[in-house]
Amino acid sequence: MSPPRLTGALRSFSNVSKKEDLAEQVYDLKAKRLKRQELFAREGLTWQKIVHFCSEHQDKVKQHAASQELKSLLVAAKQIVGDEHGQEAIESAGVFLFETFHNRDHVGTEETRAIKQMFGPFPSSAAEASCACVARLVAQVGDSRVEELIQTQKSRHDPQRTSSFGRNIDFSYEGYTLHPLETLSESSVPDKDLDF
Amino acid sequence: MACVRVPLDEQQVTEAGPLGKERTLPALHPDRTEQRCFVPYKPPPEDSTPAEVEEFLEHAKFITEDLEWLLALPHDKFWCQVVFDESLQRCLDSYLHHAPRGLDLAAVPSSPAVADMQRSVHRAVFLTFLRMATHKESKENFFTPAVFGEIIYENFLFDIPKILDLCVLFGKGNGQLLHKMIENIFTQQPSYYSDLDETVPTVLHVFDTILEKCGLQCEGATAMEPMRLNAHKQPTAMTMSQQELVDILLYLCDSTTTIHAFLDIFPAACSSFQSRGFLSRLTSFYETMVPDLEKAVRKRNFDDKSLQEDLWKRLSHSCRKMVETSHLLLHHTCLQPILERRENMQTFAEELLQYFTSFLPEKRFLCDYDEQFPIAEDISLLQQALPVIDETRTSYLLQGVESAWDGAGRRRPESRTQDPT
């Protein structure tokens, strides 16, 4: 709980702030994850694009192998996203896993955190399986081509990313700290209230 | 659309509606808002179990990600989100309410990951408020100033408690930027001055509450309400629970630091405080409260000696801030106009001398003030600026300062000891 603050008292006792409406909806982590999944699904790269990308310029044997890997990736995605979701959500999760693992050879802390932030708690075996699938797919196609695909899709979807407000502002993280006149031991104020 | 130099509040856009049909609507319209679901901020955990740390990191990551997305939006989209997305305002409010201040007991984050994440949120929140305080972002992206003032005020994008929070959270290293932000807010919307006038009595009430909680009479209340002889005795700083004492000192420390930060960053607010008799209430509060709290921190039995030392530092810091605030008020409302040789210099000089004279009965405050900001130096400045100043009066004042030091049994810093005559 936050310690007592002057501004807390001003909000409670003066008439210059908006009164908090307790009935207003506050988004929790679960609702936020669903929203993120929805927003992610609208971003540039789609499952169909990945399927097409992995099968183009490949001979029949490689196409078959890629198709098997993509199926396995969707199975792992289903385990991560949960059975209650439809095909669209599972494919979107597949895209997320593809993007997450395309330049990784193992499931590290960062990847675990990213998956959890998107989908909540998940079986680690599914993450391992998807990481392995993506690694085999990337090996077939070539990592530079995969990287190019992902970057192209990202920049096409979000061209204004580079011009964020405040990018060049010299922000200071410095905060106010205690600046006492004296410590207890060096106090120069005489204690008039002597105990006898 | 953005190439035409029309203020955002007058712009119209044509875009596809929900059914795919094109329609024209004002650039600032709720339908142009993205449903993003900003989550409220939670402060870093104090005990930091791994699960709590994870939860903090996840929450904070969502916030930084969303605010970075917001800051990257074009001007019109940014303002649609700011005005119509209530979840964004709740997220920003929650940060101002709960973000740890440098003065909080557990201000140091538990791990480097938590510290890094906290810094990212801190920066993103500041930049968002900075953008919200800017009515002209570029030649193409701007508001009609009056409409901007109306939007920020009517939607409570800024209010006095928020402005005070911004000062205490970001003011230490970003004072200049904050000054520009607040100055622009008050310039475009003068109603904030009325709100400020309305807020000062509540600030004074906070001081009264502290006095009351320590069983000390507050100005005005005593004469109105006679106390029954057998009335239940109010706890004092010596007898209240240790937790209550800690809370009072944290409250005092936060209040004094916040007021000082605000007046330091935005000195134009000094007049509002002065017009409500803030300085005389502050000095009498100081005189009554400080010796009592000092005695309590010094004499109460603390099992944890580091807590006792910390409370003393907080009290001492609060004293410094009260003295510095008094000086800021005097400097900006009396001294500065004299030094700038504004009209009615004599009136300002008279006011300053009156304030100094009113300090004379508050001996403890007077000594602490004189120690930080020697009154003799201000008197000397006054004499240089206005040679006609009444010398009998200044001598009386300086003798009063001298006798306050003697009466308090304290020695003035060597370098400042001088003959007041």
JSON list of C-alpha atoms in Angstrom, two decimals, chain B residues 19-142:
[
{"chain": "B", "resi": 19, "resn": "LEU", "atom": "CA", "xyz": [-19.13, -1.32, -42.18]},
{"chain": "B", "resi": 20, "resn": "GLY", "atom": "CA", "xyz": [-16.37, -0.40, -44.59]},
{"chain": "B", "resi": 21, "resn": "LYS", "atom": "CA", "xyz": [-18.23, 2.60, -46.02]},
{"chain": "B", "resi": 22, "resn": "GLU", "atom": "CA", "xyz": [-16.29, 5.87, -46.17]},
{"chain": "B", "resi": 23, "resn": "ARG", "atom": "CA", "xyz": [-17.41, 8.64, -43.85]},
{"chain": "B", "resi": 24, "resn": "THR", "atom": "CA", "xyz": [-16.20, 12.07, -42.77]},
{"chain": "B", "resi": 25, "resn": "LEU", "atom": "CA", "xyz": [-15.88, 12.87, -39.09]},
{"chain": "B", "resi": 26, "resn": "PRO", "atom": "CA", "xyz": [-13.97, 15.27, -36.82]},
{"chain": "B", "resi": 27, "resn": "ALA", "atom": "CA", "xyz": [-10.31, 14.30, -36.39]},
{"chain": "B", "resi": 28, "resn": "LEU", "atom": "CA", "xyz": [-10.96, 14.20, -32.66]},
{"chain": "B", "resi": 29, "resn": "HIS", "atom": "CA", "xyz": [-13.67, 11.59, -32.44]},
{"chain": "B", "resi": 30, "resn": "PRO", "atom": "CA", "xyz": [-14.23, 8.61, -30.12]},
{"chain": "B", "resi": 31, "resn": "ASP", "atom": "CA", "xyz": [-14.65, 6.27, -33.11]},
{"chain": "B", "resi": 32, "resn": "ARG", "atom": "CA", "xyz": [-11.04, 6.89, -34.04]},
{"chain": "B", "resi": 33, "resn": "THR", "atom": "CA", "xyz": [-9.84, 5.47, -30.73]},
{"chain": "B", "resi": 34, "resn": "GLU", "atom": "CA", "xyz": [-8.12, 2.12, -30.62]},
{"chain": "B", "resi": 35, "resn": "GLN", "atom": "CA", "xyz": [-9.32, -0.22, -27.90]},
{"chain": "B", "resi": 36, "resn": "ARG", "atom": "CA", "xyz": [-5.99, -0.91, -26.29]},
{"chain": "B", "resi": 37, "resn": "CYS", "atom": "CA", "xyz": [-6.93, -1.83, -22.68]},
{"chain": "B", "resi": 38, "resn": "PHE", "atom": "CA", "xyz": [-4.21, -0.02, -20.72]},
{"chain": "B", "resi": 39, "resn": "VAL", "atom": "CA", "xyz": [-3.63, -1.78, -17.42]},
{"chain": "B", "resi": 40, "resn": "PRO", "atom": "CA", "xyz": [-3.25, 0.14, -14.14]},
{"chain": "B", "resi": 41, "resn": "TYR", "atom": "CA", "xyz": [0.22, 0.48, -12.65]},
{"chain": "B", "resi": 42, "resn": "LYS", "atom": "CA", "xyz": [1.25, -1.46, -9.58]},
{"chain": "B", "resi": 43, "resn": "PRO", "atom": "CA", "xyz": [4.39, -0.45, -7.66]},
{"chain": "B", "resi": 44, "resn": "PRO", "atom": "CA", "xyz": [7.37, -2.83, -7.37]},
{"chain": "B", "resi": 45, "resn": "PRO", "atom": "CA", "xyz": [6.75, -5.46, -4.70]},
{"chain": "B", "resi": 46, "resn": "GLU", "atom": "CA", "xyz": [8.35, -4.85, -1.31]},
{"chain": "B", "resi": 47, "resn": "ASP", "atom": "CA", "xyz": [8.94, -8.45, -0.21]},
{"chain": "B", "resi": 48, "resn": "SER", "atom": "CA", "xyz": [9.66, -9.53, -3.77]},
{"chain": "B", "resi": 49, "resn": "THR", "atom": "CA", "xyz": [8.72, -13.20, -3.98]},
{"chain": "B", "resi": 50, "resn": "PRO", "atom": "CA", "xyz": [9.51, -14.45, -7.51]},
{"chain": "B", "resi": 51, "resn": "ALA", "atom": "CA", "xyz": [5.78, -14.53, -8.35]},
{"chain": "B", "resi": 52, "resn": "GLU", "atom": "CA", "xyz": [5.30, -10.92, -7.25]},
{"chain": "B", "resi": 53, "resn": "VAL", "atom": "CA", "xyz": [8.34, -9.82, -9.22]},
{"chain": "B", "resi": 54, "resn": "GLU", "atom": "CA", "xyz": [7.03, -11.60, -12.31]},
{"chain": "B", "resi": 55, "resn": "GLU", "atom": "CA", "xyz": [3.65, -9.95, -11.91]},
{"chain": "B", "resi": 56, "resn": "PHE", "atom": "CA", "xyz": [5.24, -6.54, -11.58]},
{"chain": "B", "resi": 57, "resn": "LEU", "atom": "CA", "xyz": [7.44, -7.09, -14.63]},
{"chain": "B", "resi": 58, "resn": "GLU", "atom": "CA", "xyz": [4.50, -8.27, -16.70]},
{"chain": "B", "resi": 59, "resn": "HIS", "atom": "CA", "xyz": [2.30, -5.34, -15.68]},
{"chain": "B", "resi": 60, "resn": "ALA", "atom": "CA", "xyz": [5.07, -2.82, -16.24]},
{"chain": "B", "resi": 61, "resn": "LYS", "atom": "CA", "xyz": [5.98, -4.35, -19.62]},
{"chain": "B", "resi": 62, "resn": "PHE", "atom": "CA", "xyz": [2.39, -3.95, -20.78]},
{"chain": "B", "resi": 63, "resn": "ILE", "atom": "CA", "xyz": [2.41, -0.32, -19.68]},
{"chain": "B", "resi": 64, "resn": "THR", "atom": "CA", "xyz": [5.70, 0.60, -21.37]},
{"chain": "B", "resi": 65, "resn": "GLU", "atom": "CA", "xyz": [4.72, -1.23, -24.53]},
{"chain": "B", "resi": 66, "resn": "ASP", "atom": "CA", "xyz": [1.36, 0.56, -24.65]},
{"chain": "B", "resi": 67, "resn": "LEU", "atom": "CA", "xyz": [2.78, 3.99, -23.85]},
{"chain": "B", "resi": 68, "resn": "GLU", "atom": "CA", "xyz": [5.52, 3.58, -26.44]},
{"chain": "B", "resi": 69, "resn": "TRP", "atom": "CA", "xyz": [2.84, 2.65, -28.96]},
{"chain": "B", "resi": 70, "resn": "LEU", "atom": "CA", "xyz": [0.90, 5.74, -27.89]},
{"chain": "B", "resi": 71, "resn": "LEU", "atom": "CA", "xyz": [3.91, 8.04, -28.21]},
{"chain": "B", "resi": 72, "resn": "ALA", "atom": "CA", "xyz": [4.56, 6.73, -31.71]},
{"chain": "B", "resi": 73, "resn": "LEU", "atom": "CA", "xyz": [1.02, 7.56, -32.85]},
{"chain": "B", "resi": 74, "resn": "PRO", "atom": "CA", "xyz": [0.50, 10.56, -35.13]},
{"chain": "B", "resi": 75, "resn": "HIS", "atom": "CA", "xyz": [-0.74, 13.72, -33.39]},
{"chain": "B", "resi": 76, "resn": "ASP", "atom": "CA", "xyz": [-4.45, 13.25, -34.17]},
{"chain": "B", "resi": 77, "resn": "LYS", "atom": "CA", "xyz": [-4.54, 9.59, -33.13]},
{"chain": "B", "resi": 78, "resn": "PHE", "atom": "CA", "xyz": [-2.61, 10.34, -29.96]},
{"chain": "B", "resi": 79, "resn": "TRP", "atom": "CA", "xyz": [-5.17, 12.93, -28.90]},
{"chain": "B", "resi": 80, "resn": "CYS", "atom": "CA", "xyz": [-8.14, 10.68, -29.74]},
{"chain": "B", "resi": 81, "resn": "GLN", "atom": "CA", "xyz": [-6.63, 8.09, -27.44]},
{"chain": "B", "resi": 82, "resn": "VAL", "atom": "CA", "xyz": [-5.85, 10.62, -24.69]},
{"chain": "B", "resi": 83, "resn": "VAL", "atom": "CA", "xyz": [-9.31, 12.19, -24.71]},
{"chain": "B", "resi": 84, "resn": "PHE", "atom": "CA", "xyz": [-11.50, 9.14, -25.24]},
{"chain": "B", "resi": 85, "resn": "ASP", "atom": "CA", "xyz": [-9.64, 6.14, -23.79]},
{"chain": "B", "resi": 86, "resn": "GLU", "atom": "CA", "xyz": [-10.49, 6.01, -20.11]},
{"chain": "B", "resi": 87, "resn": "SER", "atom": "CA", "xyz": [-8.20, 3.04, -19.53]},
{"chain": "B", "resi": 88, "resn": "LEU", "atom": "CA", "xyz": [-5.25, 5.25, -20.53]},
{"chain": "B", "resi": 89, "resn": "GLN", "atom": "CA", "xyz": [-6.20, 7.93, -18.03]},
{"chain": "B", "resi": 90, "resn": "ARG", "atom": "CA", "xyz": [-6.64, 5.30, -15.30]},
{"chain": "B", "resi": 91, "resn": "CYS", "atom": "CA", "xyz": [-3.22, 3.88, -16.12]},
{"chain": "B", "resi": 92, "resn": "LEU", "atom": "CA", "xyz": [-1.56, 7.31, -15.90]},
{"chain": "B", "resi": 93, "resn": "ASP", "atom": "CA", "xyz": [-3.45, 8.18, -12.71]},
{"chain": "B", "resi": 94, "resn": "SER", "atom": "CA", "xyz": [-2.45, 4.92, -11.10]},
{"chain": "B", "resi": 95, "resn": "TYR", "atom": "CA", "xyz": [1.19, 5.70, -11.83]},
{"chain": "B", "resi": 96, "resn": "LEU", "atom": "CA", "xyz": [0.95, 9.13, -10.21]},
{"chain": "B", "resi": 97, "resn": "HIS", "atom": "CA", "xyz": [-0.80, 7.60, -7.18]},
{"chain": "B", "resi": 98, "resn": "HIS", "atom": "CA", "xyz": [1.42, 4.60, -6.64]},
{"chain": "B", "resi": 99, "resn": "ALA", "atom": "CA", "xyz": [4.82, 5.25, -8.21]},
{"chain": "B", "resi": 100, "resn": "PRO", "atom": "CA", "xyz": [7.49, 5.13, -5.53]},
{"chain": "B", "resi": 101, "resn": "ARG", "atom": "CA", "xyz": [8.96, 8.51, -4.61]},
{"chain": "B", "resi": 102, "resn": "GLY", "atom": "CA", "xyz": [12.65, 8.76, -3.85]},
{"chain": "B", "resi": 103, "resn": "LEU", "atom": "CA", "xyz": [11.68, 9.47, -0.24]},
{"chain": "B", "resi": 104, "resn": "ASP", "atom": "CA", "xyz": [9.58, 6.36, 0.35]},
{"chain": "B", "resi": 105, "resn": "LEU", "atom": "CA", "xyz": [10.77, 3.87, 2.96]},
{"chain": "B", "resi": 106, "resn": "ALA", "atom": "CA", "xyz": [11.37, 1.09, 0.42]},
{"chain": "B", "resi": 107, "resn": "ALA", "atom": "CA", "xyz": [12.34, 3.18, -2.58]},
{"chain": "B", "resi": 108, "resn": "VAL", "atom": "CA", "xyz": [15.15, 0.95, -3.81]},
{"chain": "B", "resi": 109, "resn": "PRO", "atom": "CA", "xyz": [13.92, -1.76, -6.21]},
{"chain": "B", "resi": 110, "resn": "SER", "atom": "CA", "xyz": [14.61, -5.34, -5.23]},
{"chain": "B", "resi": 111, "resn": "SER", "atom": "CA", "xyz": [16.43, -6.42, -8.39]},
{"chain": "B", "resi": 112, "resn": "PRO", "atom": "CA", "xyz": [18.13, -4.88, -11.44]},
{"chain": "B", "resi": 113, "resn": "ALA", "atom": "CA", "xyz": [15.34, -6.22, -13.68]},
{"chain": "B", "resi": 114, "resn": "VAL", "atom": "CA", "xyz": [12.72, -4.50, -11.54]},
{"chain": "B", "resi": 115, "resn": "ALA", "atom": "CA", "xyz": [14.78, -1.29, -11.46]},
{"chain": "B", "resi": 116, "resn": "ASP", "atom": "CA", "xyz": [15.22, -1.29, -15.25]},
{"chain": "B", "resi": 117, "resn": "MET", "atom": "CA", "xyz": [11.54, -1.88, -15.85]},
{"chain": "B", "resi": 118, "resn": "GLN", "atom": "CA", "xyz": [10.56, 0.80, -13.36]},
{"chain": "B", "resi": 119, "resn": "ARG", "atom": "CA", "xyz": [12.83, 3.26, -15.16]},
{"chain": "B", "resi": 120, "resn": "SER", "atom": "CA", "xyz": [11.22, 2.42, -18.50]},
{"chain": "B", "resi": 121, "resn": "VAL", "atom": "CA", "xyz": [7.72, 3.03, -17.14]},
{"chain": "B", "resi": 122, "resn": "HIS", "atom": "CA", "xyz": [8.91, 6.23, -15.43]},
{"chain": "B", "resi": 123, "resn": "ARG", "atom": "CA", "xyz": [10.23, 7.68, -18.68]},
{"chain": "B", "resi": 124, "resn": "ALA", "atom": "CA", "xyz": [7.27, 6.61, -20.77]},
{"chain": "B", "resi": 125, "resn": "VAL", "atom": "CA", "xyz": [4.81, 8.16, -18.29]},
{"chain": "B", "resi": 126, "resn": "PHE", "atom": "CA", "xyz": [6.72, 11.44, -18.25]},
{"chain": "B", "resi": 127, "resn": "LEU", "atom": "CA", "xyz": [6.88, 11.65, -22.03]},
{"chain": "B", "resi": 128, "resn": "THR", "atom": "CA", "xyz": [3.16, 10.96, -22.25]},
{"chain": "B", "resi": 129, "resn": "PHE", "atom": "CA", "xyz": [2.39, 13.82, -19.86]},
{"chain": "B", "resi": 130, "resn": "LEU", "atom": "CA", "xyz": [4.85, 16.02, -21.71]},
{"chain": "B", "resi": 131, "resn": "ARG", "atom": "CA", "xyz": [3.05, 15.36, -24.98]},
{"chain": "B", "resi": 132, "resn": "MET", "atom": "CA", "xyz": [-0.29, 15.97, -23.28]},
{"chain": "B", "resi": 133, "resn": "ALA", "atom": "CA", "xyz": [0.97, 19.35, -22.04]},
{"chain": "B", "resi": 134, "resn": "THR", "atom": "CA", "xyz": [2.10, 20.42, -25.52]},
{"chain": "B", "resi": 135, "resn": "HIS", "atom": "CA", "xyz": [-0.50, 22.27, -27.57]},
{"chain": "B", "resi": 136, "resn": "LYS", "atom": "CA", "xyz": [1.83, 22.85, -30.50]},
{"chain": "B", "resi": 137, "resn": "GLU", "atom": "CA", "xyz": [3.91, 19.85, -31.46]},
{"chain": "B", "resi": 138, "resn": "SER", "atom": "CA", "xyz": [5.01, 21.17, -34.85]},
{"chain": "B", "resi": 139, "resn": "LYS", "atom": "CA", "xyz": [3.94, 23.62, -37.52]},
{"chain": "B", "resi": 140, "resn": "GLU", "atom": "CA", "xyz": [1.41, 21.12, -38.78]},
{"chain": "B", "resi": 141, "resn": "ASN", "atom": "CA", "xyz": [0.33, 19.54, -35.52]},
{"chain": "B", "resi": 142, "resn": "PHE", "atom": "CA", "xyz": [-1.27, 21.95, -33.11]}
]
